[in-house]
Amino acid sequence: MTAATTAANPESAHRGFITASVMLATIMQALDTTIANVALPHMQGTMGATQDQISWVLTSYIVAAAIFMPLTGFLTARWGRKRIFMWAVVGFTMASMLCGAAQSLNQIVLFRLLQGVFGASLVPLSQAVLLDTYPRERHGSAMAMWGVGVMVGPILGPSLGGWLTEYYNWRWVFYINLPFGLLAWFGLAAFVHETPIDRSRRFDLLGFGLLSLSIGALQMMLDRGESLDWFASPEVITEAILAGMALYLFIAHMFTHEHPFIEPGLFKDRNFSVGLLFIFIVGVILLATMALLPPFMQNLMGYPVIDVGYLLAPRGVGTMIAMMAVGKLSGKVDVRHMILLGLMLTSLSLWEMTLFNTDINGWDIVRTGITQGLGLGFIFVPLSTITFATLAPRYRNEGTALFSLMRNLGSSIGISAVI
């Protein structure tokens, strides 16, 4: 690397430290999407809560994160990406400590809501930082490293959560975030440079309100629909109507307002628009099967929670292997061919899972898990790369937020479809 190159991009001299810092933030947030699930029965006993009440520990986090994720683009443009990133890490870590120390159901629901608010921007900002830190020809490798945290975190969450709950107690599923948060904060403070700040950018309050109402109502419907018998419930019907009407009004507002909350120019990029659709599908597959297997293994096959974690962990290993392979193959193999390979492997694993019954053994679960992990790894990284390949750099903060939002919405719909 020449001195001129380094001067043009001062972050390039510290790529390793920057990558490690944003990876820690990514893993911290990604783990929390699933790590608390296996601890819910233990929380329920401590708090003296009913099944419906304890579910708000998950609902509050999911809804808050979904609502505030699209706000990432505006916040970073108005106050700077580094500043927002560091505040998000601090807020998420402190909220995690408060969750671990909570003494009542109301407290833990409130602190989980705060976790969602601060955690909403961690993954999209991590992706945006890496895209700006690495040159275009190395975006594939950068997305491979970032993808390990995004994809493996939710997969390993139940395993780690089960182990912590079994050998310590449920509070440690939140305390585990402290070392991740501290290391990530110091790394960001030392090595990441601030982006230009646009104080003139106006906040589209109506647009944000409509989008928040639509996303919030949809997430509430998906999260509570099964327990309320779906459209037999007036609450679910109301939430569905609110979500649909608010989305329609938001889209109409976006294309007619002078300074909309989300720039319509984002969707003129075909790679980006198609990428959003595909990552939505990946989200459905990723967490739908993850949500179905643990209760199947525990309730019907009689596996203890710690064994369930061990049998599901190889799925994450398969994902890591595929992502590392993609990092090496980037620039040498057409990304479309890698996505096709990933789709074939994922389809094979899903077909094999349709044959599951109570007579299968642990090896069947491990084998299909590795196959699906490999498939998702070969899809996610090339998809992340090609989605942002032609998107203008000025749209990256907003684009990465929408990319993460679509993955999360897909995950919510996938879970609702199978549970």
Coordinates of C-alpha atoms in Angstrom, one line a residue:
M1 CA 0.0 0.0 0.0
T2 CA 1.3 3.4 -0.9
A3 CA 1.4 6.5 1.3
A4 CA -1.0 8.2 -1.1
T5 CA -3.5 5.4 -0.7
T6 CA -3.2 5.4 3.1
A7 CA -3.7 9.2 3.2
A8 CA -6.8 8.9 1.0
N9 CA -8.3 6.4 3.3
P10 CA -6.8 6.8 6.8
E11 CA -8.8 3.9 8.1
S12 CA -7.0 1.5 5.7
A13 CA -4.0 1.4 8.0
H14 CA -6.1 0.0 10.9
R15 CA -8.4 -2.4 8.9
G16 CA -7.7 -5.3 11.2
F17 CA -8.6 -3.4 14.4
I18 CA -11.6 -1.8 12.8
T19 CA -12.9 -5.2 11.6
A20 CA -12.4 -6.7 15.0
S21 CA -14.2 -3.9 16.7
V22 CA -17.3 -3.9 14.4
M23 CA -17.4 -7.7 14.5
L24 CA -17.6 -7.6 18.3
A25 CA -20.5 -5.2 18.1
T26 CA -22.2 -7.4 15.4
I27 CA -21.8 -10.6 17.4
M28 CA -23.1 -8.9 20.6
Q29 CA -26.3 -7.8 18.9
A30 CA -26.7 -11.0 16.8
L31 CA -26.4 -13.3 19.8
D32 CA -29.1 -11.4 21.6
T33 CA -31.7 -12.1 18.9
T34 CA -31.8 -15.7 20.1
I35 CA -29.7 -16.2 23.3
A36 CA -32.6 -15.2 25.6
N37 CA -35.1 -17.7 24.1
V38 CA -33.9 -20.8 26.0
A39 CA -33.7 -18.8 29.3
L40 CA -37.4 -17.7 29.2
P41 CA -38.7 -20.6 31.4
H42 CA -36.1 -19.7 34.0
M43 CA -37.0 -16.0 33.8
Q44 CA -40.7 -17.0 34.1
G45 CA -40.0 -18.8 37.4
T46 CA -38.0 -15.9 38.8
M47 CA -40.5 -13.3 37.9
G48 CA -43.6 -15.3 38.7
A49 CA -44.9 -14.5 35.3
T50 CA -47.4 -16.4 33.0
Q51 CA -46.4 -17.7 29.6
D52 CA -48.1 -14.8 27.9
Q53 CA -46.5 -12.2 30.2
I54 CA -42.9 -13.5 29.8
S55 CA -43.2 -13.5 26.0
W56 CA -43.0 -9.6 26.2
V57 CA -39.3 -10.1 27.0
L58 CA -38.9 -11.1 23.4
T59 CA -41.6 -8.9 21.9
S60 CA -40.4 -5.6 23.4
Y61 CA -36.9 -6.2 22.0
I62 CA -38.0 -7.2 18.5
V63 CA -40.5 -4.3 18.1
A64 CA -38.2 -1.6 19.4
A65 CA -35.3 -2.8 17.1
A66 CA -37.6 -3.0 14.1
I67 CA -39.0 0.6 14.6
F68 CA -35.6 2.3 15.3
M69 CA -33.5 0.5 12.7
P70 CA -34.7 2.7 9.7
L71 CA -33.7 5.8 11.8
T72 CA -30.0 4.8 11.4
G73 CA -29.5 6.7 8.2
F74 CA -30.8 10.0 9.5
L75 CA -29.0 9.8 12.8
T76 CA -25.6 9.1 11.2
A77 CA -26.1 11.9 8.6
R78 CA -27.0 14.4 11.3
W79 CA -24.6 13.6 14.1
G80 CA -21.9 11.4 12.5
R81 CA -21.6 7.6 12.1
K82 CA -18.8 7.1 14.7
R83 CA -20.6 9.1 17.4
I84 CA -23.9 7.2 16.9
F85 CA -22.1 3.9 16.7
M86 CA -20.3 4.5 20.0
W87 CA -23.5 5.6 21.8
A88 CA -25.3 2.6 20.4
V89 CA -22.6 0.3 21.9
V90 CA -22.7 2.0 25.3
G91 CA -26.5 2.0 25.4
F92 CA -26.8 -1.6 24.4
T93 CA -24.2 -2.8 26.9
M94 CA -25.7 -0.8 29.8
A95 CA -29.2 -2.0 28.9
S96 CA -27.8 -5.6 28.9
M97 CA -26.5 -5.1 32.4
L98 CA -29.8 -3.7 33.6
C99 CA -31.6 -6.7 32.1
G100 CA -29.4 -9.0 34.0
A101 CA -30.1 -7.1 37.3
A102 CA -33.8 -6.8 36.7
Q103 CA -36.0 -7.7 39.7
S104 CA -39.4 -7.6 38.1
L105 CA -41.1 -8.4 34.8
N106 CA -41.9 -4.7 34.2
Q107 CA -38.2 -3.9 34.7
I108 CA -36.8 -6.5 32.3
V109 CA -39.4 -5.7 29.6
L110 CA -38.4 -2.0 29.8
F111 CA -34.7 -2.8 29.7
R112 CA -35.2 -5.2 26.8
L113 CA -37.0 -2.3 25.0
L114 CA -33.9 -0.1 25.6
Q115 CA -31.7 -2.9 24.3
G116 CA -33.8 -2.9 21.1
V117 CA -33.6 0.8 20.7
F118 CA -29.8 1.0 21.0
G119 CA -29.1 -2.3 19.3
A120 CA -31.1 -1.4 16.2
S121 CA -28.2 0.4 14.5
L122 CA -25.3 -1.9 15.5
V123 CA -25.5 -4.4 12.6
P124 CA -26.2 -1.8 9.8
L125 CA -23.5 0.5 11.0
S126 CA -21.0 -2.4 11.2
Q127 CA -21.8 -3.2 7.6
A128 CA -21.5 0.4 6.5
V129 CA -18.1 0.9 8.3
L130 CA -16.6 -2.2 6.6
L131 CA -17.9 -1.2 3.1
D132 CA -16.2 2.1 3.5
T133 CA -13.0 0.7 5.1
Y134 CA -12.3 -1.9 2.4
P135 CA -11.8 -1.1 -1.3
R136 CA -14.5 -2.4 -3.7
E137 CA -12.4 -5.3 -4.9
R138 CA -12.2 -6.6 -1.3
H139 CA -15.9 -6.1 -0.4
G140 CA -16.5 -9.8 -0.7
S141 CA -13.9 -10.6 1.9
A142 CA -15.2 -7.9 4.2
M143 CA -18.8 -9.1 3.9
A144 CA -17.6 -12.6 4.7
M145 CA -16.1 -11.5 8.0
W146 CA -19.1 -9.4 8.8
G147 CA -21.5 -12.2 7.8
V148 CA -19.9 -14.6 10.3
G149 CA -21.2 -12.4 13.2
V150 CA -24.6 -11.8 11.6
M151 CA -25.4 -15.4 10.7
V152 CA -23.5 -17.4 13.3
G153 CA -24.6 -15.3 16.2
P154 CA -28.3 -16.3 16.0
I155 CA -27.3 -19.9 15.3
L156 CA -25.0 -20.2 18.4
G157 CA -27.3 -18.1 20.6
P158 CA -29.4 -21.0 21.8
S159 CA -26.3 -23.1 22.5
L160 CA -24.6 -20.4 24.5
G161 CA -27.8 -19.4 26.2
G162 CA -28.5 -23.0 27.2
W163 CA -25.0 -23.5 28.6
L164 CA -25.0 -20.3 30.6
T165 CA -28.5 -21.0 32.0
E166 CA -27.6 -24.6 32.8
Y167 CA -24.3 -24.0 34.6
Y168 CA -24.8 -20.4 36.0
N169 CA -28.2 -18.7 35.7
W170 CA -30.4 -16.8 33.2
R171 CA -28.9 -13.4 34.1
W172 CA -25.6 -14.4 32.5
V173 CA -27.2 -14.4 29.0
F174 CA -27.2 -10.6 29.4
Y175 CA -24.0 -10.1 31.4
I176 CA -22.1 -11.9 28.7
N177 CA -22.4 -8.7 26.6
L178 CA -20.2 -6.6 28.9
P179 CA -16.8 -7.7 27.6
F180 CA -18.0 -7.5 24.0
G181 CA -19.3 -4.0 24.5
L182 CA -16.2 -2.7 26.3
L183 CA -13.8 -4.0 23.6
A184 CA -16.0 -2.8 20.8
W185 CA -16.3 0.7 22.3
F186 CA -12.5 1.1 22.8
G187 CA -11.8 -0.2 19.3
L188 CA -14.3 2.2 17.7
A189 CA -13.0 5.1 19.7
A190 CA -9.4 4.4 18.8
F191 CA -9.6 3.4 15.1
V192 CA -12.8 4.5 13.4
H193 CA -12.9 7.9 11.8
E194 CA -15.9 10.2 11.8
T195 CA -18.0 10.7 8.7
P196 CA -19.1 14.2 7.4
I197 CA -22.0 15.7 9.3
D198 CA -25.0 17.3 7.5
R199 CA -26.7 19.6 9.9
S200 CA -29.1 20.8 7.2
R201 CA -30.8 17.5 6.8
R202 CA -34.4 17.7 7.9
F203 CA -36.2 15.1 9.9
D204 CA -39.4 13.7 8.2
L205 CA -41.5 13.2 11.4
L206 CA -44.6 12.1 9.5
G207 CA -42.7 9.6 7.4
F208 CA -40.9 8.1 10.4
G209 CA -44.2 7.9 12.3
L210 CA -46.0 6.1 9.5
L211 CA -43.2 3.7 9.0
S212 CA -42.9 3.0 12.7
L213 CA -46.6 2.4 13.0
S214 CA -46.5 0.0 10.1
I215 CA -43.5 -2.0 11.3
G216 CA -44.6 -1.9 15.0
A217 CA -48.1 -3.2 14.2
L218 CA -46.8 -5.9 11.9
Q219 CA -44.3 -7.1 14.5
M220 CA -47.0 -7.1 17.2
M221 CA -49.3 -9.1 14.9
L222 CA -46.6 -11.6 14.0
D223 CA -45.4 -12.0 17.6
R224 CA -48.8 -12.4 19.3
G225 CA -50.8 -13.8 16.4
E226 CA -50.3 -17.5 17.3
S227 CA -51.2 -17.1 21.0
L228 CA -54.3 -15.1 20.0
D229 CA -55.5 -17.5 17.3
W230 CA -54.6 -15.1 14.5
F231 CA -57.5 -13.5 12.7
A232 CA -60.0 -14.8 15.1
S233 CA -58.7 -12.0 17.4
P234 CA -59.8 -8.4 17.1
E235 CA -56.3 -7.3 18.2
V236 CA -54.6 -9.1 15.3
I237 CA -57.2 -7.8 12.8
T238 CA -56.6 -4.2 14.1
E239 CA -52.8 -4.6 13.9
A240 CA -53.0 -6.0 10.3
I241 CA -55.2 -3.1 9.2
L242 CA -52.9 -0.5 10.9
A243 CA -49.8 -2.1 9.3
G244 CA -51.3 -2.1 5.8
M245 CA -52.8 1.4 5.9
A246 CA -49.7 3.0 7.5
L247 CA -47.4 1.3 4.9
Y248 CA -49.6 2.6 2.0
L249 CA -49.6 6.1 3.4
F250 CA -45.8 6.0 4.0
I251 CA -45.1 4.9 0.4
A252 CA -47.4 7.7 -0.9
H253 CA -45.7 10.2 1.4
M254 CA -42.2 9.0 0.4
F255 CA -42.8 9.7 -3.3
T256 CA -44.5 13.1 -2.8
H257 CA -42.5 14.7 0.1
E258 CA -39.6 17.0 -0.7
H259 CA -37.4 15.5 2.0
P260 CA -38.7 12.0 2.7
F261 CA -37.6 9.8 5.6
I262 CA -36.2 7.2 3.1
E263 CA -34.9 8.4 -0.2
P264 CA -36.7 6.9 -3.2
G265 CA -33.4 7.0 -5.1
L266 CA -32.3 3.9 -3.1
F267 CA -34.8 1.7 -5.0
K268 CA -33.7 2.9 -8.4
D269 CA -30.7 0.6 -8.0
R270 CA -31.8 -2.8 -9.3
N271 CA -29.1 -4.8 -7.4
F272 CA -30.2 -3.2 -4.1
S273 CA -33.9 -3.7 -4.7
V274 CA -33.5 -7.4 -5.7
G275 CA -31.1 -7.9 -2.8
L276 CA -33.7 -6.7 -0.3
L277 CA -36.1 -9.3 -1.6
F278 CA -33.6 -12.1 -1.4
I279 CA -32.4 -11.2 2.1
F280 CA -36.0 -11.2 3.2
I281 CA -36.2 -14.8 2.0
V282 CA -33.0 -15.7 3.7
G283 CA -34.4 -14.3 7.0
V284 CA -37.5 -16.5 6.6
I285 CA -35.3 -19.6 6.2
L286 CA -32.7 -18.8 8.8
L287 CA -34.9 -18.3 11.9
A288 CA -37.9 -20.3 10.9
T289 CA -36.0 -23.6 11.1
M290 CA -34.1 -22.4 14.1
A291 CA -37.4 -21.7 15.9
L292 CA -38.9 -25.0 15.0
L293 CA -36.1 -27.4 15.9
P294 CA -35.4 -26.7 19.6
P295 CA -39.0 -27.3 20.8
F296 CA -39.2 -30.4 18.5
M297 CA -36.0 -31.8 20.0
Q298 CA -36.9 -31.0 23.6
N299 CA -40.6 -31.7 23.7
L300 CA -41.0 -34.6 21.3
M301 CA -37.5 -36.2 21.3
G302 CA -36.7 -35.6 25.0
Y303 CA -33.3 -34.0 24.5
P304 CA -32.1 -31.8 27.4
V305 CA -31.5 -28.1 26.6
I306 CA -27.7 -28.4 26.7
D307 CA -27.7 -31.3 24.2
V308 CA -30.0 -29.4 21.9
G309 CA -27.4 -26.6 21.8
Y310 CA -24.6 -29.0 21.0
L311 CA -26.6 -30.7 18.1
L312 CA -27.5 -27.3 16.6
A313 CA -24.1 -25.8 16.9
P314 CA -22.6 -27.5 13.8
R315 CA -25.0 -25.5 11.7
G316 CA -23.0 -22.4 12.6
V317 CA -19.8 -24.2 11.8
G318 CA -21.1 -25.0 8.3
T319 CA -22.0 -21.3 7.9
M320 CA -18.5 -20.2 9.0
I321 CA -16.8 -22.6 6.6
A322 CA -18.9 -21.4 3.7
M323 CA -18.3 -17.7 4.5
M324 CA -14.6 -18.2 4.7
A325 CA -14.6 -20.0 1.4
V326 CA -16.6 -17.2 -0.2
G327 CA -14.0 -14.7 1.1
K328 CA -11.3 -16.7 -0.7
L329 CA -13.3 -17.1 -3.9
S330 CA -14.5 -13.4 -4.1
G331 CA -13.2 -11.9 -7.4
K332 CA -12.4 -15.3 -8.8
V333 CA -15.9 -16.9 -9.1
D334 CA -19.1 -15.2 -10.3
V335 CA -21.2 -14.4 -7.2
R336 CA -24.3 -15.6 -8.9
H337 CA -22.8 -19.1 -9.1
M338 CA -22.1 -19.0 -5.4
I339 CA -25.6 -17.9 -4.6
L340 CA -27.0 -20.7 -6.9
L341 CA -24.8 -23.3 -5.0
G342 CA -26.1 -21.9 -1.7
L343 CA -29.7 -22.2 -2.9
M344 CA -29.2 -25.8 -3.9
L345 CA -27.7 -26.8 -0.6
T346 CA -30.3 -24.9 1.4
S347 CA -33.1 -26.5 -0.7
L348 CA -31.6 -30.0 -0.1
S349 CA -31.5 -29.4 3.7
L350 CA -35.1 -28.2 3.8
W351 CA -36.2 -31.2 1.8
E352 CA -34.4 -33.5 4.2
M353 CA -36.0 -31.7 7.2
T354 CA -39.5 -32.4 5.8
L355 CA -38.8 -36.1 6.4
F356 CA -38.0 -35.5 10.1
N357 CA -39.9 -37.6 12.7
T358 CA -39.3 -38.8 16.2
D359 CA -37.2 -41.8 14.9
I360 CA -34.3 -39.6 13.6
N361 CA -31.1 -39.6 15.5
G362 CA -28.6 -36.8 16.4
W363 CA -26.5 -37.4 13.3
D364 CA -29.5 -36.6 11.1
I365 CA -29.9 -33.3 12.8
V366 CA -26.1 -32.5 12.6
R367 CA -25.9 -33.5 9.0
T368 CA -28.8 -31.4 7.8
G369 CA -27.7 -28.5 10.0
I370 CA -24.2 -28.5 8.4
T371 CA -25.7 -28.7 4.9
Q372 CA -28.1 -25.8 5.6
G373 CA -25.3 -23.8 7.3
L374 CA -23.1 -24.2 4.2
G375 CA -26.0 -23.2 1.9
L376 CA -26.9 -20.0 3.9
G377 CA -23.2 -19.1 4.0
F378 CA -22.9 -19.3 0.2
I379 CA -26.0 -17.2 -0.2
F380 CA -25.6 -14.5 2.5
V381 CA -22.1 -13.1 1.7
P382 CA -22.4 -12.9 -2.1
L383 CA -25.8 -11.4 -1.7
S384 CA -24.5 -8.8 0.7
T385 CA -21.7 -8.0 -1.7
I386 CA -23.9 -7.7 -4.9
T387 CA -26.7 -5.8 -3.1
F388 CA -24.3 -2.8 -2.4
A389 CA -22.1 -3.3 -5.5
T390 CA -23.6 -0.4 -7.5
L391 CA -25.3 1.6 -4.7
A392 CA -24.0 5.1 -4.3
P393 CA -21.8 5.5 -1.1
R394 CA -24.1 8.3 0.1
Y395 CA -26.9 5.8 0.5
R396 CA -24.9 3.2 2.4
N397 CA -26.1 4.1 5.9
E398 CA -29.8 4.0 4.9
G399 CA -29.2 1.0 2.6
T400 CA -27.6 -1.2 5.3
A401 CA -30.4 -0.3 7.7
L402 CA -33.0 -1.4 5.2
F403 CA -31.0 -4.5 4.4
S404 CA -31.0 -5.5 8.1
L405 CA -34.7 -4.6 8.5
M406 CA -35.8 -6.8 5.7
R407 CA -33.8 -9.7 7.1
N408 CA -35.4 -9.2 10.5
L409 CA -38.9 -8.9 9.1
G410 CA -38.3 -12.1 7.1
S411 CA -37.2 -13.8 10.3
S412 CA -40.3 -12.7 12.2
I413 CA -42.6 -13.9 9.4
G414 CA -40.7 -17.2 9.2
I415 CA -41.0 -17.8 13.0
S416 CA -44.7 -17.0 12.9
A417 CA -45.3 -19.4 10.0
V418 CA -43.9 -22.4 11.8
I419 CA -44.7 -21.9 15.5

